[in-house]
C-alpha cells in the first residue's frame, strides 16, 4: 500500500507531501492546477523515461519519493529479498516497508534508489509493477499488456492449481528435451569413445589409490638412499650391541653391576637401577627393530629401476591430464562415467523419446484443463464487465476476452492459449484490442469496469485512476464514484477527478491549487477536512461563484455517501 508521496521541484510543484491510507483517495483541483502531476510522479517512480522538462524552472533537480507498506506475503517483498534490496534494519515487529526515490537533474540525467540503495530504472519498473497500477490516458498501464491480461483472467478464474500443474508438466518436458538435444548435439561419438577408452586403459593399468601412491613414494625414497641407510643401520647396531669393542649394552650392564654392589647402603640407588633396567629393555627392543630394518635393506638396482619407471609413468599421467597425482583416480572414474553415458546414448535416446511423449501428453492434458477453466472465466468476466461499462456511460459497448490458441513443439508454462481483452465502445462496432482504444476516458472507464468486475483479484495493491470520469457527468458520474469506492474495499485506490459526484465518494480528499508566487506559477496540495471538502465540492458543482445552492448540494452528496 502506498503510504507517502513526496515531491520537490517537480514541474510547477515546489514542494508537496501526501500521506495515504486505505480505501479511496480522491484528488481534485482547477483545470491546469496540476492534479495529474501526482500520477506523473508515480509514473516516473515506476521507471518511466524522464527528461529535463519535468524539473521546475530555476531548480537544479526534481526529487520524487514514495513509501510503501508491504504485507508479509507481498510479491514485492519477495522481489526485494531476492534482489537484496529489502530493509534489513527494519523493526521485525512492524510491517515491512519500502521506499523508492528518484532524482531527475536539469541536465537530463537521473538516478534512482530502492531502500537507500542505488537501483536501475529497469529495477524500478519491476518493483513498481508489483506495487502500483496506473489506469489512465497513458499506454504504460499494466492492463494493456497481454501478459497482465492473462494474469488477471487467471486470478479471476482462480486457476492457480491448474496453472501450477501446467508449469510442473512444462518443466519436466523441457528438461527431457534439453537432455535429448544435448545427446543429439554430440553427433557420432565413436571417435570420442575410442579416445576415452585409450585414456582409461592408461589410467587403469596403474594403481592410483592414495595408499598405493604413498607406498610407492616411500619405497622409492628407501631404495634411492639404500646405501646410506645400510651404513647407518650397521653403525648403530655396532654401537648399541656389537660383539667387538665397547657397546652401549655392555656399558649399561657394567654400570648396573657396580651400582647393585653398593645399593644396600643407599636405597635410592634401587630406583636408579630400575630406570636403567627399563632403559636396557628399550635398547634391546630398538636393537631388534633395527636388525629387522637392516634385513629389509638391500641395494637392488633392478627394483629401484622398476620403482623409477612406475613413478615416471605416474608423473607423465599427471602432466597429461593436468591434475595432481592424487587426483588421477578421480580422473579415471570420471572418464569411466562418461564412457558409460556415451555407450548408452543410443539406448537413452530411445527411452527419452518415450518419456518425452508421455511428458507431452501430461502437459497437454493439464493445459486442456487450464484452458477449460479459462474459457469459463473469460465468459463470466466478459459478461460482468460489459454490464459495468454500460453502467459507466458506455451504453451499447461490449467487452470480450478472446482466448487465442498457440501452437508450439516446446512446452509453455503459461498453457496453450493467450488472452486478449477486446472492446467495442459503441453498439454495432467491432470489438478491437483494448490497447488500441483511442479515447483516454473510455480506456479509464473500461479499466475501472474490469477491475471492479475482477474485484481487485490481481496482486497489485494500489490502483491509480487518472481522469477516469473524462467525458461523463450526472448519474453516470455517481456510479463511477460508487464503483471506485467499492474497489477501495479490497484495494487502495487513488483517483484524479474533476467531478463532485466522484470526489464525494472518497474516504480522503486532496485538493491541488495553483497561484502565482514571485512571478512564477506554483501548485500546492492540501488534505481537506470535512468543512474544506464541502467547500471544494461546492466549487466543483458551482464553478467560480460559491452559491448557497452549491453548498447545499455538496452537503447532500456527502450525506448520501455516509
Coordinates of C-alpha atoms in Angstrom, one line a residue:
X1 CA 0.0 0.0 0.0
X2 CA 1.3 3.5 -0.9
X3 CA 1.7 5.3 2.4
X4 CA 3.6 8.5 1.5
X5 CA 4.5 10.6 -1.6
X6 CA 6.9 13.5 -1.5
X7 CA 7.5 15.8 -4.5
X8 CA 10.1 18.6 -4.7
X9 CA 10.8 20.9 -7.6
X10 CA 8.7 18.8 -10.0
X11 CA 7.0 20.8 -12.9
X12 CA 5.1 23.6 -11.1
X13 CA 5.2 22.0 -7.7
X14 CA 7.9 23.5 -5.4
X15 CA 7.2 21.0 -2.6
X16 CA 4.4 18.7 -1.6
X17 CA 3.9 15.8 0.8
X18 CA 0.9 13.5 0.8
X19 CA 0.0 10.7 3.2
X20 CA -2.3 7.9 2.1
X21 CA -4.5 5.4 3.8
X22 CA -6.6 2.5 2.7
X23 CA -9.8 2.9 0.7
X24 CA -10.4 5.6 -2.0
X25 CA -8.4 8.8 -2.0
X26 CA -9.6 11.5 -4.5
X27 CA -7.6 14.4 -5.9
X28 CA -9.3 17.4 -7.3
X29 CA -8.5 20.9 -8.4
X30 CA -9.0 23.5 -11.0
X31 CA -8.1 22.8 -14.6
X32 CA -4.4 23.3 -15.1
X33 CA -3.6 23.2 -11.4
X34 CA -1.5 20.1 -11.7
X35 CA -3.8 17.3 -10.5
X36 CA -2.3 14.7 -12.8
X37 CA 1.3 15.6 -11.7
X38 CA 0.8 13.3 -8.8
X39 CA 0.1 10.5 -11.2
X40 CA 3.0 11.5 -13.4
X41 CA 5.3 11.4 -10.3
X42 CA 4.2 7.8 -9.6
X43 CA 4.8 7.0 -13.2
X44 CA 8.4 8.3 -13.0
X45 CA 8.9 6.4 -9.8
X46 CA 7.7 3.3 -11.7
X47 CA 10.5 3.6 -14.2
X48 CA 9.1 5.7 -16.9
X49 CA 11.6 7.7 -19.0
X50 CA 12.2 11.2 -17.7
X51 CA 13.5 14.3 -19.3
X52 CA 14.7 17.6 -18.0
X53 CA 11.4 19.3 -18.8
X54 CA 9.9 17.8 -15.5
X55 CA 12.3 19.9 -13.4
X56 CA 10.8 23.1 -12.0
X57 CA 12.1 26.2 -13.8
X58 CA 15.1 27.6 -11.9
X59 CA 15.7 24.4 -9.9
X60 CA 18.7 22.1 -10.3
X61 CA 16.8 18.9 -10.0
X62 CA 13.4 17.3 -9.2
X63 CA 13.2 14.8 -6.3
X64 CA 10.4 12.2 -6.0
X65 CA 10.0 9.8 -3.1
X66 CA 7.3 7.2 -2.4
X67 CA 6.9 5.0 0.6
X68 CA 5.0 1.7 0.7
X69 CA 3.8 -0.6 3.5
X70 CA 4.1 -4.3 2.5
X71 CA 2.3 -7.4 3.6
X72 CA 4.4 -10.4 4.7
X73 CA 3.1 -12.3 1.6
X74 CA 3.6 -9.4 -0.8
X75 CA 5.3 -10.4 -4.1
X76 CA 7.1 -7.0 -3.8
X77 CA 8.7 -8.1 -0.5
X78 CA 9.8 -11.3 -2.1
X79 CA 11.3 -9.4 -5.0
X80 CA 13.1 -7.1 -2.7
X81 CA 14.6 -10.0 -0.8
X82 CA 15.6 -11.8 -4.0
X83 CA 17.4 -8.7 -5.2
X84 CA 19.0 -8.0 -1.8
X85 CA 17.1 -4.6 -1.6
X86 CA 14.9 -5.3 1.4
X87 CA 15.2 -3.1 4.5
X88 CA 17.3 -5.4 6.7
X89 CA 17.4 -2.7 9.5
X90 CA 13.6 -2.5 9.9
X91 CA 11.7 -3.4 13.1
X92 CA 10.8 -7.1 12.8
X93 CA 7.6 -6.4 14.9
X94 CA 6.4 -3.7 12.4
X95 CA 5.1 -4.3 8.9
X96 CA 7.8 -4.3 6.2
X97 CA 8.3 -1.0 4.3
X98 CA 9.8 0.0 1.0
X99 CA 11.0 3.4 -0.2
X100 CA 11.6 4.4 -3.8
X101 CA 13.4 7.6 -4.6
X102 CA 14.3 9.2 -8.0
X103 CA 16.2 12.4 -8.7
X104 CA 16.0 14.0 -12.2
X105 CA 18.5 16.6 -13.0
X106 CA 18.0 19.7 -15.1
X107 CA 20.7 18.4 -17.5
X108 CA 18.5 15.4 -18.2
X109 CA 20.3 12.8 -16.1
X110 CA 18.6 10.8 -13.4
X111 CA 19.3 8.4 -10.6
X112 CA 17.2 6.0 -8.6
X113 CA 17.3 4.3 -5.2
X114 CA 15.4 1.5 -3.6
X115 CA 15.5 1.5 0.2
X116 CA 18.5 3.8 0.0
X117 CA 20.5 1.5 -2.3
X118 CA 21.2 2.6 -5.9
X119 CA 18.9 0.9 -8.5
X120 CA 18.4 0.9 -12.2
X121 CA 15.4 2.2 -14.0
X122 CA 14.6 -1.4 -15.0
X123 CA 14.6 -2.4 -11.4
X124 CA 12.2 0.4 -10.6
X125 CA 9.9 -0.9 -13.3
X126 CA 10.0 -4.4 -12.0
X127 CA 9.3 -3.4 -8.4
X128 CA 6.7 -0.8 -9.2
X129 CA 4.8 -3.3 -11.3
X130 CA 4.2 -5.3 -8.1
X131 CA 3.2 -2.2 -6.1
X132 CA 1.1 0.2 -8.2
X133 CA -1.0 0.0 -11.3
X134 CA -1.9 3.2 -13.2
X135 CA -5.1 3.4 -15.2
X136 CA -5.4 6.5 -17.4
X137 CA -4.7 8.0 -20.7
X138 CA -1.2 6.5 -20.9
X139 CA -0.1 3.4 -22.7
X140 CA 2.1 2.2 -19.9
X141 CA -0.7 0.9 -17.8
X142 CA -0.5 -2.7 -16.9
X143 CA -3.8 -3.8 -18.3
X144 CA -2.7 -3.0 -21.8
X145 CA 0.0 -5.8 -21.6
X146 CA -1.3 -9.2 -22.7
X147 CA 0.7 -10.9 -20.0
X148 CA -1.1 -8.8 -17.4
X149 CA -4.4 -9.6 -19.1
X150 CA -3.8 -13.3 -18.9
X151 CA -2.7 -13.0 -15.2
X152 CA -5.9 -11.1 -14.4
X153 CA -8.0 -13.7 -16.1
X154 CA -6.3 -16.5 -14.2
X155 CA -6.8 -14.6 -10.9
X156 CA -10.5 -14.1 -11.8
X157 CA -10.9 -17.7 -12.7
X158 CA -8.9 -18.9 -9.6
X159 CA -6.8 -21.2 -11.8
X160 CA -3.7 -21.3 -9.6
X161 CA -3.8 -25.0 -9.1
X162 CA -4.3 -25.8 -12.8
X163 CA -1.6 -23.3 -13.7
X164 CA 0.9 -24.9 -11.3
X165 CA 0.1 -28.3 -12.8
X166 CA 0.8 -27.0 -16.3
X167 CA 4.0 -25.3 -15.1
X168 CA 5.3 -28.5 -13.5
X169 CA 4.5 -30.6 -16.6
X170 CA 6.2 -28.0 -18.8
X171 CA 9.3 -28.1 -16.6
X172 CA 9.5 -31.9 -16.8
X173 CA 9.0 -31.8 -20.6
X174 CA 11.6 -29.1 -21.0
X175 CA 14.3 -31.0 -19.0
X176 CA 13.8 -34.1 -21.1
X177 CA 14.0 -32.0 -24.3
X178 CA 17.2 -30.4 -23.1
X179 CA 18.7 -33.8 -22.4
X180 CA 17.8 -35.2 -25.8
X181 CA 19.2 -32.0 -27.5
X182 CA 22.5 -32.5 -25.6
X183 CA 22.7 -36.1 -26.7
X184 CA 21.9 -35.3 -30.3
X185 CA 24.4 -32.4 -30.3
X186 CA 27.2 -34.9 -29.6
X187 CA 26.7 -36.4 -33.1
X188 CA 28.8 -39.5 -33.8
X189 CA 30.6 -40.3 -30.6
X190 CA 32.6 -43.3 -31.7
X191 CA 35.8 -41.3 -32.1
X192 CA 35.5 -39.9 -28.6
X193 CA 34.6 -43.3 -27.2
X194 CA 37.9 -44.7 -28.7
X195 CA 39.9 -41.8 -27.3
X196 CA 38.4 -42.1 -23.9
X197 CA 38.9 -45.9 -23.9
X198 CA 42.6 -45.3 -24.6
X199 CA 42.9 -42.8 -21.7
X200 CA 41.0 -45.0 -19.4
X201 CA 43.3 -48.0 -20.2
X202 CA 46.4 -45.9 -19.4
X203 CA 45.0 -44.9 -16.1
X204 CA 43.5 -48.3 -15.2
X205 CA 46.9 -50.0 -15.7
X206 CA 48.2 -48.1 -12.7
X207 CA 47.3 -48.5 -9.0
X208 CA 46.2 -44.9 -8.2
X209 CA 44.6 -45.1 -4.8
X210 CA 46.2 -42.7 -2.3
X211 CA 47.6 -45.5 -0.1
X212 CA 49.4 -47.1 -3.1
X213 CA 50.9 -43.8 -4.2
X214 CA 52.1 -43.0 -0.7
X215 CA 53.8 -46.5 -0.5
X216 CA 55.3 -46.0 -4.0
X217 CA 56.9 -42.8 -2.9
X218 CA 58.2 -44.3 0.4
X219 CA 59.7 -47.3 -1.4
X220 CA 61.3 -45.0 -4.0
X221 CA 62.9 -42.9 -1.2
X222 CA 64.1 -46.0 0.6
X223 CA 65.8 -47.5 -2.5
X224 CA 67.3 -44.2 -3.5
X225 CA 69.0 -43.9 -0.2
X226 CA 69.7 -47.6 0.4
X227 CA 73.5 -47.3 0.8
X228 CA 73.3 -44.6 3.4
X229 CA 70.6 -46.4 5.3
X230 CA 72.6 -49.6 5.4
X231 CA 75.7 -47.8 6.6
X232 CA 73.7 -46.0 9.3
X233 CA 72.0 -49.2 10.5
X234 CA 75.3 -51.2 10.7
X235 CA 77.0 -48.4 12.6
X236 CA 74.1 -48.2 15.1
X237 CA 74.0 -51.9 15.6
X238 CA 77.7 -52.0 16.4
X239 CA 77.5 -49.1 18.8
X240 CA 74.4 -50.4 20.6
X241 CA 75.2 -54.1 20.9
X242 CA 78.2 -55.1 18.9
X243 CA 80.4 -58.0 20.0
X244 CA 83.6 -56.1 19.4
X245 CA 84.7 -53.0 21.3
X246 CA 82.7 -51.1 23.8
X247 CA 78.9 -51.2 23.2
X248 CA 76.1 -49.3 24.9
X249 CA 74.5 -52.6 26.1
X250 CA 77.7 -53.9 27.8
X251 CA 78.4 -50.5 29.3
X252 CA 74.9 -50.4 30.7
X253 CA 75.2 -53.9 32.3
X254 CA 78.5 -52.9 33.8
X255 CA 77.0 -49.8 35.4
X256 CA 74.2 -51.7 36.8
X257 CA 76.5 -54.3 38.4
X258 CA 78.6 -51.6 40.1
X259 CA 75.6 -49.9 41.5
X260 CA 74.0 -53.1 42.7
X261 CA 77.1 -53.9 44.9
X262 CA 76.6 -50.7 46.9
X263 CA 72.8 -50.3 46.7
X264 CA 72.3 -51.7 50.2
X265 CA 73.9 -48.6 51.6
X266 CA 71.7 -46.2 49.6
X267 CA 68.0 -47.2 48.9
X268 CA 67.6 -44.6 46.2
X269 CA 70.1 -46.5 44.0
X270 CA 67.4 -49.1 43.7
X271 CA 65.3 -46.6 41.8
X272 CA 68.2 -45.8 39.6
X273 CA 68.7 -49.5 38.8
X274 CA 65.1 -49.9 37.9
X275 CA 65.3 -47.0 35.5
X276 CA 68.4 -48.5 33.9
X277 CA 66.6 -51.8 33.6
X278 CA 63.8 -50.1 31.7
X279 CA 66.4 -48.4 29.5
X280 CA 68.1 -51.8 28.8
X281 CA 64.7 -53.2 27.8
X282 CA 64.1 -50.2 25.4
X283 CA 67.6 -50.6 23.9
X284 CA 67.0 -54.3 23.3
X285 CA 63.7 -53.6 21.5
X286 CA 65.4 -50.9 19.5
X287 CA 68.2 -53.4 18.5
X288 CA 65.6 -55.9 17.4
X289 CA 63.7 -53.4 15.3
X290 CA 67.0 -52.0 13.9
X291 CA 68.0 -55.5 12.9
X292 CA 64.7 -56.1 11.1
X293 CA 65.1 -52.8 9.2
X294 CA 68.6 -53.8 8.2
X295 CA 67.5 -57.1 7.0
X296 CA 64.9 -55.4 4.7
X297 CA 67.5 -53.1 3.2
X298 CA 69.3 -54.2 0.1
X299 CA 71.0 -52.4 -2.8
X300 CA 68.9 -53.7 -5.7
X301 CA 69.3 -51.7 -8.9
X302 CA 66.6 -53.7 -10.7
X303 CA 64.0 -53.0 -8.0
X304 CA 65.0 -49.3 -7.9
X305 CA 64.7 -49.1 -11.7
X306 CA 61.2 -50.6 -11.6
X307 CA 60.2 -48.0 -9.0
X308 CA 61.7 -45.2 -11.1
X309 CA 59.8 -46.3 -14.2
X310 CA 56.5 -46.6 -12.3
X311 CA 56.9 -43.2 -10.7
X312 CA 57.8 -41.8 -14.1
X313 CA 54.5 -43.1 -15.6
X314 CA 52.6 -41.6 -12.7
X315 CA 54.2 -38.2 -13.3
X316 CA 53.6 -38.5 -17.1
X317 CA 49.9 -39.2 -16.5
X318 CA 49.6 -36.3 -14.1
X319 CA 51.1 -34.0 -16.7
X320 CA 49.0 -35.4 -19.5
X321 CA 45.7 -35.0 -17.6
X322 CA 46.8 -31.7 -15.9
X323 CA 45.8 -32.9 -12.4
X324 CA 47.9 -33.7 -9.3
X325 CA 48.9 -37.4 -8.9
X326 CA 46.4 -37.8 -6.0
X327 CA 43.5 -36.7 -8.4
X328 CA 44.3 -39.3 -11.1
X329 CA 42.0 -41.8 -9.6
X330 CA 39.1 -39.3 -9.7
X331 CA 40.0 -38.5 -13.3
X332 CA 39.9 -42.2 -14.2
X333 CA 36.5 -42.6 -12.6
X334 CA 35.1 -39.5 -14.4
X335 CA 36.3 -41.0 -17.8
X336 CA 34.6 -44.3 -16.9
X337 CA 31.3 -42.4 -16.2
X338 CA 31.5 -40.5 -19.5
X339 CA 32.2 -43.8 -21.3
X340 CA 29.1 -45.4 -19.7
X341 CA 27.0 -42.4 -20.8
X342 CA 28.3 -42.4 -24.4
X343 CA 28.0 -46.1 -24.8
X344 CA 24.4 -45.9 -23.6
X345 CA 23.5 -42.9 -25.6
X346 CA 21.5 -44.7 -28.3
X347 CA 19.5 -46.6 -25.7
X348 CA 18.9 -43.4 -23.7
X349 CA 17.7 -41.6 -26.8
X350 CA 15.1 -44.3 -27.4
X351 CA 13.9 -44.2 -23.8
X352 CA 13.9 -40.4 -24.0
X353 CA 11.6 -40.3 -26.9
X354 CA 9.1 -42.4 -25.0
X355 CA 9.5 -40.2 -21.8
X356 CA 9.1 -37.0 -23.9
X357 CA 5.9 -38.4 -25.5
X358 CA 4.5 -39.1 -22.0
X359 CA 5.5 -35.7 -20.7
X360 CA 3.9 -34.0 -23.7
X361 CA 0.7 -35.9 -23.1
X362 CA 0.7 -34.9 -19.4
X363 CA 1.3 -31.2 -20.4
X364 CA -1.5 -31.2 -23.0
X365 CA -3.9 -32.8 -20.5
X366 CA -3.0 -30.2 -17.9
X367 CA -3.2 -27.4 -20.5
X368 CA -6.7 -28.6 -21.6
X369 CA -7.9 -28.5 -18.0
X370 CA -6.5 -25.0 -17.6
X371 CA -8.0 -23.9 -20.9
X372 CA -11.4 -25.1 -19.8
X373 CA -11.2 -23.0 -16.6
X374 CA -10.0 -20.0 -18.6
X375 CA -12.9 -20.3 -21.1
X376 CA -15.4 -20.3 -18.2
X377 CA -13.7 -17.3 -16.6
X378 CA -13.5 -15.4 -19.9
X379 CA -17.2 -15.8 -20.5
X380 CA -18.0 -14.6 -16.9
X381 CA -15.6 -11.7 -17.0
X382 CA -16.9 -10.6 -20.4
X383 CA -20.4 -10.7 -19.2
X384 CA -19.8 -8.8 -15.9
X385 CA -17.5 -6.2 -17.4
X386 CA -20.0 -5.5 -20.3
X387 CA -22.7 -4.9 -17.7
X388 CA -20.4 -2.5 -15.8
X389 CA -19.3 -0.4 -18.8
X390 CA -22.9 0.1 -19.6
X391 CA -23.5 1.5 -16.1
X392 CA -20.4 3.7 -16.6
X393 CA -22.0 5.6 -19.6
X394 CA -20.9 3.4 -22.5
X395 CA -24.3 2.0 -23.4
X396 CA -24.1 -0.4 -26.2
X397 CA -20.5 -1.1 -25.5
X398 CA -19.2 -4.6 -25.3
X399 CA -16.2 -6.2 -23.6
X400 CA -14.8 -9.6 -24.6
X401 CA -12.0 -11.8 -23.5
X402 CA -10.6 -13.6 -26.5
X403 CA -8.5 -16.8 -26.0
X404 CA -6.1 -17.5 -28.8
X405 CA -4.5 -20.9 -29.0
X406 CA -0.8 -21.1 -29.5
X407 CA 0.9 -24.0 -31.3
X408 CA 4.4 -24.9 -30.2
X409 CA 6.5 -28.0 -30.1
X410 CA 8.0 -26.6 -26.9
X411 CA 6.3 -26.6 -23.6
X412 CA 4.8 -23.4 -22.4
X413 CA 4.4 -23.0 -18.6
X414 CA 1.5 -20.5 -19.2
X415 CA -0.6 -23.0 -21.0
X416 CA -1.8 -23.4 -24.6
X417 CA -3.5 -20.1 -25.1
X418 CA -3.1 -16.3 -24.6
X419 CA -5.7 -13.8 -23.6
X420 CA -6.6 -10.6 -25.5
X421 CA -9.0 -8.0 -24.0
X422 CA -11.3 -6.7 -26.7
X423 CA -13.7 -3.7 -26.5
X424 CA -16.4 -2.3 -28.7
X425 CA -17.1 1.2 -27.4
X426 CA -20.4 1.6 -29.1
X427 CA -23.3 -0.6 -30.4
X428 CA -22.6 -2.1 -33.8
X429 CA -18.9 -1.6 -33.7
X430 CA -16.5 -4.5 -34.0
X431 CA -14.5 -5.4 -30.9
X432 CA -10.9 -4.2 -31.0
X433 CA -7.9 -4.9 -28.7
X434 CA -8.1 -2.8 -25.5
X435 CA -4.6 -1.4 -26.3
X436 CA -6.0 0.2 -29.5
X437 CA -8.9 2.0 -27.9
X438 CA -8.4 5.7 -28.8
X439 CA -10.3 7.6 -26.1
X440 CA -8.4 8.0 -22.8
X441 CA -11.6 8.5 -20.9
X442 CA -13.1 5.3 -22.3
X443 CA -9.9 3.5 -21.6
X444 CA -10.0 4.6 -18.0
X445 CA -13.7 3.6 -17.5
X446 CA -13.1 0.2 -19.2
X447 CA -10.1 -0.4 -16.9
X448 CA -12.2 0.5 -13.9
X449 CA -15.0 -1.8 -15.0
X450 CA -12.5 -4.7 -15.5
X451 CA -11.0 -4.1 -12.0
X452 CA -14.4 -3.9 -10.4
X453 CA -15.6 -7.0 -12.2
X454 CA -12.5 -8.8 -11.1
X455 CA -12.9 -7.4 -7.5
X456 CA -9.2 -6.4 -7.4
X457 CA -8.1 -10.0 -7.8
X458 CA -4.8 -9.1 -9.4
X459 CA -1.9 -8.9 -6.9
X460 CA -1.1 -5.2 -7.3
X461 CA -2.2 -3.4 -4.0
X462 CA -2.5 0.2 -5.2
X463 CA -4.6 1.3 -8.2
X464 CA -4.4 4.8 -9.7
X465 CA -7.1 6.2 -12.0
X466 CA -6.3 9.4 -13.8
X467 CA -9.3 11.3 -15.2
X468 CA -11.4 8.2 -15.1
X469 CA -14.6 10.4 -15.3
X470 CA -13.5 12.2 -18.5
X471 CA -16.5 12.9 -20.8
X472 CA -19.2 11.8 -18.3
X473 CA -21.5 13.5 -15.8
X474 CA -24.7 13.3 -13.8
X475 CA -25.8 9.8 -12.8
X476 CA -23.0 8.0 -14.6
X477 CA -20.5 10.1 -12.6
X478 CA -22.1 8.9 -9.3
X479 CA -22.0 5.3 -10.5
X480 CA -18.3 5.7 -11.3
X481 CA -17.6 7.1 -7.8
X482 CA -19.5 4.2 -6.3
X483 CA -17.6 1.6 -8.3
X484 CA -14.3 3.3 -7.2
X485 CA -15.4 3.2 -3.6
X486 CA -16.4 -0.4 -3.9
X487 CA -13.0 -1.2 -5.4
X488 CA -11.4 0.6 -2.4
X489 CA -12.8 -2.1 -0.1
X490 CA -10.3 -4.6 -1.4
X491 CA -7.5 -2.4 -2.8
X492 CA -6.1 1.0 -2.2
X493 CA -7.5 3.4 -4.9
X494 CA -6.3 6.9 -5.9
X495 CA -8.4 8.8 -8.3
X496 CA -7.8 12.2 -10.0
X497 CA -11.2 13.6 -10.8
X498 CA -13.0 16.8 -11.8
X499 CA -16.5 15.6 -10.9
X500 CA -18.0 16.2 -7.4
X501 CA -20.1 13.0 -7.6
X502 CA -16.8 11.0 -7.8
X503 CA -15.0 13.2 -5.3
X504 CA -17.7 12.8 -2.7
X505 CA -17.2 9.0 -2.6
X506 CA -13.6 9.3 -1.4
X507 CA -12.5 8.2 2.1
X508 CA -9.9 11.0 1.9
X509 CA -9.7 14.1 -0.3
X510 CA -6.7 16.2 -1.6
X511 CA -7.1 19.5 -3.4
X512 CA -4.5 20.8 -5.8
X513 CA -4.4 24.6 -6.4
X514 CA -2.2 26.9 -8.2
X515 CA -1.1 30.5 -7.5
X516 CA 1.5 33.0 -8.7
X517 CA 4.4 33.5 -6.4
X518 CA 7.4 35.7 -7.2
X519 CA 6.2 35.9 -10.8
X520 CA 6.1 32.1 -11.2
X521 CA 3.0 29.8 -11.1
X522 CA 3.2 27.2 -8.4
X523 CA 1.0 24.3 -7.4
X524 CA 0.2 23.3 -3.8
X525 CA -1.5 20.2 -2.4
X526 CA -3.8 20.3 0.6
X527 CA -5.5 17.5 2.5
X528 CA -9.1 18.6 3.2
X529 CA -11.0 18.3 6.4
X530 CA -14.8 17.9 6.4
X531 CA -15.6 21.6 6.1
X532 CA -13.0 22.1 3.4
X533 CA -14.3 19.1 1.5
X534 CA -17.7 20.7 1.5
X535 CA -16.3 23.9 0.1
X536 CA -14.3 22.0 -2.6
X537 CA -17.4 20.0 -3.7
X538 CA -19.4 23.3 -3.8
X539 CA -16.7 24.8 -6.0
X540 CA -16.8 21.8 -8.3
X541 CA -20.6 22.0 -8.5
X542 CA -21.0 25.7 -8.9
X543 CA -17.8 27.0 -10.6
X544 CA -16.4 30.3 -9.6
X545 CA -19.5 31.5 -7.7
X546 CA -20.0 29.7 -4.4
X547 CA -23.8 29.8 -4.2
X548 CA -26.0 28.6 -1.3
X549 CA -27.4 26.0 -3.6
X550 CA -24.0 24.7 -4.5
X551 CA -23.1 24.3 -0.8
X552 CA -26.4 22.6 -0.1
X553 CA -25.8 20.2 -3.0
X554 CA -22.3 19.5 -1.7
X555 CA -23.7 18.6 1.7
X556 CA -26.2 16.3 0.2
X557 CA -23.5 14.5 -1.8
X558 CA -21.5 13.9 1.3
X559 CA -24.6 12.9 3.3
X560 CA -25.6 10.3 0.7
X561 CA -22.2 8.6 0.9
X562 CA -22.3 8.5 4.7

